[in-house]
PDB file of N, CA and C in Angstrom:
ATOM      1  N   MET B1213     -98.153 186.223 182.324  1.00 76.00           N
ATOM      2  CA  MET B1213     -97.109 185.371 181.865  1.00 76.00           C
ATOM      3  C   MET B1213     -95.741 185.616 182.535  1.00 76.00           C
ATOM      4  N   ASP B1214     -95.740 187.253 182.676  1.00 85.00           N
ATOM      5  CA  ASP B1214     -94.282 187.529 183.173  1.00 85.00           C
ATOM      6  C   ASP B1214     -93.940 187.210 184.495  1.00 85.00           C
ATOM      7  N   LYS B1215     -94.672 186.968 185.347  1.00 90.00           N
ATOM      8  CA  LYS B1215     -94.818 186.644 186.698  1.00 90.00           C
ATOM      9  C   LYS B1215     -94.409 185.282 186.953  1.00 90.00           C
ATOM     10  N   VAL B1216     -95.150 184.840 186.208  1.00 91.00           N
ATOM     11  CA  VAL B1216     -94.483 183.068 186.149  1.00 91.00           C
ATOM     12  C   VAL B1216     -93.038 183.030 185.258  1.00 91.00           C
ATOM     13  N   LEU B1217     -92.793 183.410 184.366  1.00 92.00           N
ATOM     14  CA  LEU B1217     -91.513 183.494 183.879  1.00 92.00           C
ATOM     15  C   LEU B1217     -90.667 184.215 185.040  1.00 92.00           C
ATOM     16  N   GLU B1218     -90.864 184.998 185.864  1.00 92.00           N
ATOM     17  CA  GLU B1218     -89.754 185.528 186.972  1.00 92.00           C
ATOM     18  C   GLU B1218     -89.759 184.331 187.713  1.00 92.00           C
ATOM     19  N   GLN B1219     -90.926 183.603 187.932  1.00 93.00           N
ATOM     20  CA  GLN B1219     -90.826 182.771 189.267  1.00 93.00           C
ATOM     21  C   GLN B1219     -89.887 181.419 188.537  1.00 93.00           C
ATOM     22  N   PHE B1220     -89.814 181.191 187.404  1.00 94.00           N
ATOM     23  CA  PHE B1220     -88.985 180.386 186.786  1.00 94.00           C
ATOM     24  C   PHE B1220     -87.349 180.795 186.682  1.00 94.00           C
ATOM     25  N   VAL B1221     -87.419 182.101 186.550  1.00 94.00           N
ATOM     26  CA  VAL B1221     -85.719 182.631 186.721  1.00 94.00           C
ATOM     27  C   VAL B1221     -85.102 182.382 188.083  1.00 94.00           C
ATOM     28  N   GLN B1222     -86.226 182.849 188.985  1.00 93.00           N
ATOM     29  CA  GLN B1222     -85.625 182.684 190.256  1.00 93.00           C
ATOM     30  C   GLN B1222     -85.708 181.184 190.829  1.00 93.00           C
ATOM     31  N   ASP B1223     -86.263 180.201 190.262  1.00 93.00           N
ATOM     32  CA  ASP B1223     -85.946 178.739 190.806  1.00 93.00           C
ATOM     33  C   ASP B1223     -84.647 178.305 190.087  1.00 93.00           C
ATOM     34  N   MET B1224     -84.472 178.888 188.749  1.00 94.00           N
ATOM     35  CA  MET B1224     -83.130 178.644 188.132  1.00 94.00           C
ATOM     36  C   MET B1224     -81.882 178.715 188.446  1.00 94.00           C
ATOM     37  N   ALA B1225     -82.170 180.298 189.497  1.00 92.00           N
ATOM     38  CA  ALA B1225     -81.010 180.829 190.134  1.00 92.00           C
ATOM     39  C   ALA B1225     -80.458 180.201 191.154  1.00 92.00           C
ATOM     40  N   GLY B1226     -81.301 179.046 191.808  1.00 89.00           N
ATOM     41  CA  GLY B1226     -80.847 178.253 192.671  1.00 89.00           C
ATOM     42  C   GLY B1226     -79.733 176.963 192.268  1.00 89.00           C
ATOM     43  N   ASN B1227     -79.693 177.125 190.760  1.00 91.00           N
ATOM     44  CA  ASN B1227     -78.916 175.893 190.432  1.00 91.00           C
ATOM     45  C   ASN B1227     -77.460 176.388 189.854  1.00 91.00           C
ATOM     46  N   GLN B1228     -76.728 176.222 190.850  1.00 93.00           N
ATOM     47  CA  GLN B1228     -75.261 176.777 190.658  1.00 93.00           C
ATOM     48  C   GLN B1228     -74.236 176.408 189.358  1.00 93.00           C
ATOM     49  N   GLU B1229     -75.110 175.497 188.999  1.00 93.00           N
ATOM     50  CA  GLU B1229     -74.144 174.866 187.773  1.00 93.00           C
ATOM     51  C   GLU B1229     -74.892 175.886 186.651  1.00 93.00           C
ATOM     52  N   MET B1230     -76.054 176.268 186.114  1.00 93.00           N
ATOM     53  CA  MET B1230     -76.745 177.090 185.404  1.00 93.00           C
ATOM     54  C   MET B1230     -75.897 178.452 185.697  1.00 93.00           C
ATOM     55  N   VAL B1231     -75.696 178.920 187.050  1.00 93.00           N
ATOM     56  CA  VAL B1231     -75.083 180.271 187.039  1.00 93.00           C
ATOM     57  C   VAL B1231     -73.803 180.247 186.544  1.00 93.00           C
ATOM     58  N   LEU B1232     -72.909 178.866 186.817  1.00 94.00           N
ATOM     59  CA  LEU B1232     -71.539 179.025 186.314  1.00 94.00           C
ATOM     60  C   LEU B1232     -71.330 178.946 184.792  1.00 94.00           C
ATOM     61  N   ARG B1233     -72.449 177.999 184.133  1.00 94.00           N
ATOM     62  CA  ARG B1233     -72.518 177.935 182.422  1.00 94.00           C
ATOM     63  C   ARG B1233     -73.044 179.411 181.944  1.00 94.00           C
ATOM     64  N   SER B1234     -73.588 180.013 182.603  1.00 95.00           N
ATOM     65  CA  SER B1234     -74.135 181.183 182.373  1.00 95.00           C
ATOM     66  C   SER B1234     -72.810 182.447 181.584  1.00 95.00           C
ATOM     67  N   LYS B1235     -71.973 181.758 181.824  1.00 94.00           N
ATOM     68  CA  LYS B1235     -70.477 182.551 181.360  1.00 94.00           C
ATOM     69  C   LYS B1235     -69.963 182.154 180.047  1.00 94.00           C
ATOM     70  N   ASN B1236     -70.312 181.046 179.523  1.00 95.00           N
ATOM     71  CA  ASN B1236     -70.514 180.574 178.414  1.00 95.00           C
ATOM     72  C   ASN B1236     -71.363 181.458 177.022  1.00 95.00           C
ATOM     73  N   PRO B1237     -70.958 180.889 176.193  1.00 96.00           N
ATOM     74  CA  PRO B1237     -71.999 181.583 174.919  1.00 96.00           C
ATOM     75  C   PRO B1237     -73.329 181.000 175.076  1.00 96.00           C
ATOM     76  N   LEU B1238     -74.381 181.602 174.681  1.00 95.00           N
ATOM     77  CA  LEU B1238     -75.796 181.334 174.516  1.00 95.00           C
ATOM     78  C   LEU B1238     -75.769 179.837 173.989  1.00 95.00           C
ATOM     79  N   ASP B1239     -75.173 179.634 173.227  1.00 94.00           N
ATOM     80  CA  ASP B1239     -75.776 178.138 172.418  1.00 94.00           C
ATOM     81  C   ASP B1239     -74.860 177.345 173.304  1.00 94.00           C
ATOM     82  N   LEU B1240     -73.952 177.555 174.149  1.00 94.00           N
ATOM     83  CA  LEU B1240     -73.336 176.386 175.125  1.00 94.00           C
ATOM     84  C   LEU B1240     -74.227 176.492 176.493  1.00 94.00           C
ATOM     85  N   PHE B1241     -74.582 177.592 176.695  1.00 96.00           N
ATOM     86  CA  PHE B1241     -75.769 177.821 177.908  1.00 96.00           C
ATOM     87  C   PHE B1241     -77.044 176.959 177.682  1.00 96.00           C
ATOM     88  N   LYS B1242     -77.213 176.990 176.491  1.00 96.00           N
ATOM     89  CA  LYS B1242     -78.918 176.486 176.377  1.00 96.00           C
ATOM     90  C   LYS B1242     -78.676 174.981 176.445  1.00 96.00           C
ATOM     91  N   ILE B1243     -77.362 174.151 176.750  1.00 94.00           N
ATOM     92  CA  ILE B1243     -77.578 172.614 176.927  1.00 94.00           C
ATOM     93  C   ILE B1243     -78.096 172.375 178.115  1.00 94.00           C
ATOM     94  N   ILE B1244     -77.720 173.337 179.471  1.00 94.00           N
ATOM     95  CA  ILE B1244     -77.669 173.229 180.718  1.00 94.00           C
ATOM     96  C   ILE B1244     -79.264 173.675 180.848  1.00 94.00           C
ATOM     97  N   TYR B1245     -79.905 174.606 180.271  1.00 96.00           N
ATOM     98  CA  TYR B1245     -81.075 175.145 179.987  1.00 96.00           C
ATOM     99  C   TYR B1245     -81.911 174.548 179.794  1.00 96.00           C
ATOM    100  N   ASP B1246     -81.689 173.752 178.574  1.00 95.00           N
ATOM    101  CA  ASP B1246     -82.683 172.542 178.116  1.00 95.00           C
ATOM    102  C   ASP B1246     -82.913 171.511 179.224  1.00 95.00           C
ATOM    103  N   ASN B1247     -81.707 170.981 179.903  1.00 92.00           N
ATOM    104  CA  ASN B1247     -81.695 170.118 181.103  1.00 92.00           C
ATOM    105  C   ASN B1247     -82.377 170.500 182.110  1.00 92.00           C
ATOM    106  N   THR B1248     -82.702 171.613 182.371  1.00 94.00           N
ATOM    107  CA  THR B1248     -83.211 172.263 183.724  1.00 94.00           C
ATOM    108  C   THR B1248     -84.716 172.624 183.713  1.00 94.00           C
ATOM    109  N   ILE B1249     -84.539 173.126 182.414  1.00 95.00           N
ATOM    110  CA  ILE B1249     -86.398 173.876 182.524  1.00 95.00           C
ATOM    111  C   ILE B1249     -87.735 172.922 182.501  1.00 95.00           C
ATOM    112  N   MET B1250     -87.265 171.482 182.269  1.00 93.00           N
ATOM    113  CA  MET B1250     -88.504 170.599 182.362  1.00 93.00           C
ATOM    114  C   MET B1250     -88.521 170.506 183.961  1.00 93.00           C
ATOM    115  N   ASP B1251     -87.515 170.433 184.701  1.00 93.00           N
ATOM    116  CA  ASP B1251     -87.640 170.278 186.281  1.00 93.00           C
ATOM    117  C   ASP B1251     -88.014 171.746 186.503  1.00 93.00           C
ATOM    118  N   VAL B1252     -87.828 172.691 186.432  1.00 94.00           N
ATOM    119  CA  VAL B1252     -88.542 173.996 186.812  1.00 94.00           C
ATOM    120  C   VAL B1252     -90.039 173.832 186.313  1.00 94.00           C
ATOM    121  N   VAL B1253     -90.461 173.688 185.231  1.00 94.00           N
ATOM    122  CA  VAL B1253     -91.796 173.530 184.750  1.00 94.00           C
ATOM    123  C   VAL B1253     -92.607 172.797 185.771  1.00 94.00           C
ATOM    124  N   LEU B1254     -92.045 171.319 185.858  1.00 93.00           N
ATOM    125  CA  LEU B1254     -92.618 170.507 187.127  1.00 93.00           C
ATOM    126  C   LEU B1254     -92.622 170.993 188.596  1.00 93.00           C
ATOM    127  N   GLY B1255     -91.892 171.317 188.730  1.00 93.00           N
ATOM    128  CA  GLY B1255     -91.662 171.957 190.206  1.00 93.00           C
ATOM    129  C   GLY B1255     -92.632 172.737 190.385  1.00 93.00           C
ATOM    130  N   ARG B1256     -92.912 174.058 189.195  1.00 92.00           N
ATOM    131  CA  ARG B1256     -94.083 174.809 189.563  1.00 92.00           C
ATOM    132  C   ARG B1256     -95.369 174.158 189.376  1.00 92.00           C
ATOM    133  N   MET B1257     -95.598 172.977 188.489  1.00 91.00           N
ATOM    134  CA  MET B1257     -96.890 172.746 188.340  1.00 91.00           C
ATOM    135  C   MET B1257     -98.210 173.232 189.357  1.00 91.00           C
ATOM    136  N   ALA B1258     -97.531 172.931 190.733  1.00 91.00           N
ATOM    137  CA  ALA B1258     -98.768 173.012 191.753  1.00 91.00           C
ATOM    138  C   ALA B1258     -99.266 174.438 191.752  1.00 91.00           C
ATOM    139  N   LYS B1259     -98.422 175.188 191.509  1.00 91.00           N
ATOM    140  CA  LYS B1259     -98.506 176.882 191.588  1.00 91.00           C
ATOM    141  C   LYS B1259     -99.004 177.452 190.353  1.00 91.00           C
ATOM    142  N   ASN B1260     -98.659 177.063 189.284  1.00 92.00           N
ATOM    143  CA  ASN B1260     -99.249 177.383 187.825  1.00 92.00           C
ATOM    144  C   ASN B1260     -99.331 176.234 187.080  1.00 92.00           C
ATOM    145  N   GLN B1261    -100.280 175.783 187.605  1.00 93.00           N
ATOM    146  CA  GLN B1261    -100.512 174.497 186.479  1.00 93.00           C
ATOM    147  C   GLN B1261    -101.304 174.827 184.953  1.00 93.00           C
ATOM    148  N   GLU B1262    -102.030 175.801 184.741  1.00 93.00           N
ATOM    149  CA  GLU B1262    -102.398 176.204 183.414  1.00 93.00           C
ATOM    150  C   GLU B1262    -101.217 176.204 182.995  1.00 93.00           C
ATOM    151  N   PHE B1263    -100.552 177.125 183.166  1.00 94.00           N
ATOM    152  CA  PHE B1263     -99.252 177.614 182.465  1.00 94.00           C
ATOM    153  C   PHE B1263     -98.347 176.203 182.025  1.00 94.00           C
ATOM    154  N   CYS B1264     -97.962 175.648 183.200  1.00 95.00           N
ATOM    155  CA  CYS B1264     -97.401 174.576 182.973  1.00 95.00           C
ATOM    156  C   CYS B1264     -97.733 173.255 182.203  1.00 95.00           C
ATOM    157  N   GLU B1265     -98.978 173.210 182.111  1.00 95.00           N
ATOM    158  CA  GLU B1265     -99.749 172.165 181.285  1.00 95.00           C
ATOM    159  C   GLU B1265     -99.259 172.539 179.879  1.00 95.00           C
ATOM    160  N   LYS B1266     -99.685 174.152 179.537  1.00 95.00           N
ATOM    161  CA  LYS B1266     -99.561 174.525 178.120  1.00 95.00           C
ATOM    162  C   LYS B1266     -98.154 174.560 177.914  1.00 95.00           C
ATOM    163  N   TYR B1267     -97.336 174.923 178.734  1.00 95.00           N
ATOM    164  CA  TYR B1267     -95.890 174.598 177.989  1.00 95.00           C
ATOM    165  C   TYR B1267     -95.399 172.916 177.845  1.00 95.00           C
ATOM    166  N   LEU B1268     -95.794 172.178 178.662  1.00 94.00           N
ATOM    167  CA  LEU B1268     -95.755 170.779 178.318  1.00 94.00           C
ATOM    168  C   LEU B1268     -96.371 170.437 177.351  1.00 94.00           C
ATOM    169  N   GLY B1269     -97.586 170.703 176.925  1.00 96.00           N
ATOM    170  CA  GLY B1269     -98.179 170.111 175.987  1.00 96.00           C
ATOM    171  C   GLY B1269     -98.434 170.931 174.366  1.00 96.00           C
ATOM    172  N   ASP B1270     -97.795 172.106 174.325  1.00 97.00           N
ATOM    173  CA  ASP B1270     -98.215 172.928 173.006  1.00 97.00           C
ATOM    174  C   ASP B1270     -96.907 173.356 172.725  1.00 97.00           C
ATOM    175  N   GLU B1271     -96.202 172.551 171.763  1.00 96.00           N
ATOM    176  CA  GLU B1271     -94.958 172.779 170.933  1.00 96.00           C
ATOM    177  C   GLU B1271     -94.570 174.246 170.753  1.00 96.00           C
ATOM    178  N   GLU B1272     -95.566 175.086 170.163  1.00 98.00           N
ATOM    179  CA  GLU B1272     -95.256 176.234 169.772  1.00 98.00           C
ATOM    180  C   GLU B1272     -95.162 177.195 171.109  1.00 98.00           C
ATOM    181  N   PHE B1273     -96.187 176.732 171.909  1.00 97.00           N
ATOM    182  CA  PHE B1273     -95.913 177.756 173.156  1.00 97.00           C
ATOM    183  C   PHE B1273     -94.619 177.555 173.725  1.00 97.00           C
ATOM    184  N   ARG B1274     -94.169 176.385 173.858  1.00 96.00           N
ATOM    185  CA  ARG B1274     -93.025 175.996 174.623  1.00 96.00           C
ATOM    186  C   ARG B1274     -91.995 177.197 173.769  1.00 96.00           C
ATOM    187  N   ARG B1275     -91.825 176.970 172.536  1.00 96.00           N
ATOM    188  CA  ARG B1275     -90.872 177.615 171.710  1.00 96.00           C
ATOM    189  C   ARG B1275     -90.910 179.084 171.889  1.00 96.00           C
ATOM    190  N   GLU B1276     -91.739 179.468 171.807  1.00 96.00           N
ATOM    191  CA  GLU B1276     -92.043 181.329 172.292  1.00 96.00           C
ATOM    192  C   GLU B1276     -91.434 181.530 173.799  1.00 96.00           C
ATOM    193  N   VAL B1277     -92.125 180.506 174.839  1.00 96.00           N
ATOM    194  CA  VAL B1277     -91.568 181.121 175.746  1.00 96.00           C
ATOM    195  C   VAL B1277     -89.734 180.856 175.855  1.00 96.00           C
ATOM    196  N   ASP B1278     -89.151 179.535 175.768  1.00 96.00           N
ATOM    197  CA  ASP B1278     -88.020 179.515 175.378  1.00 96.00           C
ATOM    198  C   ASP B1278     -87.483 180.608 174.520  1.00 96.00           C
ATOM    199  N   LYS B1279     -87.837 181.342 173.831  1.00 95.00           N
ATOM    200  CA  LYS B1279     -87.220 182.299 172.973  1.00 95.00           C
ATOM    201  C   LYS B1279     -87.112 183.625 173.982  1.00 95.00           C
ATOM    202  N   ILE B1280     -87.880 183.531 174.813  1.00 94.00           N
ATOM    203  CA  ILE B1280     -87.888 184.694 175.740  1.00 94.00           C
ATOM    204  C   ILE B1280     -87.240 184.380 176.863  1.00 94.00           C
ATOM    205  N   LEU B1281     -87.294 183.579 177.619  1.00 95.00           N
ATOM    206  CA  LEU B1281     -86.819 182.951 178.933  1.00 95.00           C
ATOM    207  C   LEU B1281     -85.112 182.759 178.513  1.00 95.00           C
ATOM    208  N   LEU B1282     -84.512 181.824 177.463  1.00 96.00           N
ATOM    209  CA  LEU B1282     -83.482 181.549 177.778  1.00 96.00           C
ATOM    210  C   LEU B1282     -82.611 182.976 177.555  1.00 96.00           C
ATOM    211  N   PRO B1283     -82.684 183.975 176.787  1.00 95.00           N
ATOM    212  CA  PRO B1283     -81.440 184.755 176.814  1.00 95.00           C
ATOM    213  C   PRO B1283     -81.876 185.858 177.974  1.00 95.00           C
ATOM    214  N   LEU B1284     -83.100 185.959 178.489  1.00 93.00           N
ATOM    215  CA  LEU B1284     -83.123 186.795 179.910  1.00 93.00           C
ATOM    216  C   LEU B1284     -82.133 185.671 181.151  1.00 93.00           C
ATOM    217  N   VAL B1285     -82.528 184.368 181.016  1.00 95.00           N
ATOM    218  CA  VAL B1285     -81.694 183.955 182.281  1.00 95.00           C
ATOM    219  C   VAL B1285     -80.515 183.739 182.001  1.00 95.00           C
ATOM    220  N   HIS B1286     -79.938 183.557 180.689  1.00 96.00           N
ATOM    221  CA  HIS B1286     -78.476 184.025 180.259  1.00 96.00           C
ATOM    222  C   HIS B1286     -77.318 185.140 180.710  1.00 96.00           C
ATOM    223  N   GLU B1287     -78.547 186.205 180.358  1.00 94.00           N
ATOM    224  CA  GLU B1287     -78.160 187.684 180.572  1.00 94.00           C
ATOM    225  C   GLU B1287     -77.841 187.808 182.378  1.00 94.00           C
ATOM    226  N   ARG B1288     -78.783 187.534 182.641  1.00 92.00           N
ATOM    227  CA  ARG B1288     -79.238 187.711 184.342  1.00 92.00           C
ATOM    228  C   ARG B1288     -77.918 186.918 185.087  1.00 92.00           C
ATOM    229  N   PHE B1289     -77.636 185.582 184.646  1.00 94.00           N
ATOM    230  CA  PHE B1289     -76.909 185.275 185.404  1.00 94.00           C
ATOM    231  C   PHE B1289     -75.380 185.028 184.965  1.00 94.00           C
ATOM    232  N   SER B1290     -74.952 185.778 183.875  1.00 92.00           N
ATOM    233  CA  SER B1290     -73.977 186.100 183.673  1.00 92.00           C
ATOM    234  C   SER B1290     -73.399 187.326 184.181  1.00 92.00           C
ATOM    235  N   LYS B1291     -74.419 187.950 184.663  1.00 89.00           N
ATOM    236  CA  LYS B1291     -73.717 189.191 185.739  1.00 89.00           C
ATOM    237  C   LYS B1291     -73.829 188.757 187.082  1.00 89.00           C
ATOM    238  N   MET B1292     -74.237 187.986 187.807  1.00 84.00           N
ATOM    239  CA  MET B1292     -73.811 186.924 188.995  1.00 84.00           C
ATOM    240  C   MET B1292     -72.625 187.058 189.192  1.00 84.00           C
TER     241      MET B1292
END
């Protein structure tokens, strides 16, 4: 799972709006994260099908992934 999450972070790093908005508090950054994460998941479907299907279909799993990924992305991007 760590490898897949790292790939998601790398994909999101290409989104300049996300990088710019990472300077905002986490609750405001969450808006752009929520708007972007589904595109990233769908873009990774071919390479990480099982993980992506679970993310899209399992609400509890999605919440757990987002609890890890959102603060990680926010912290990393705010240092860029």
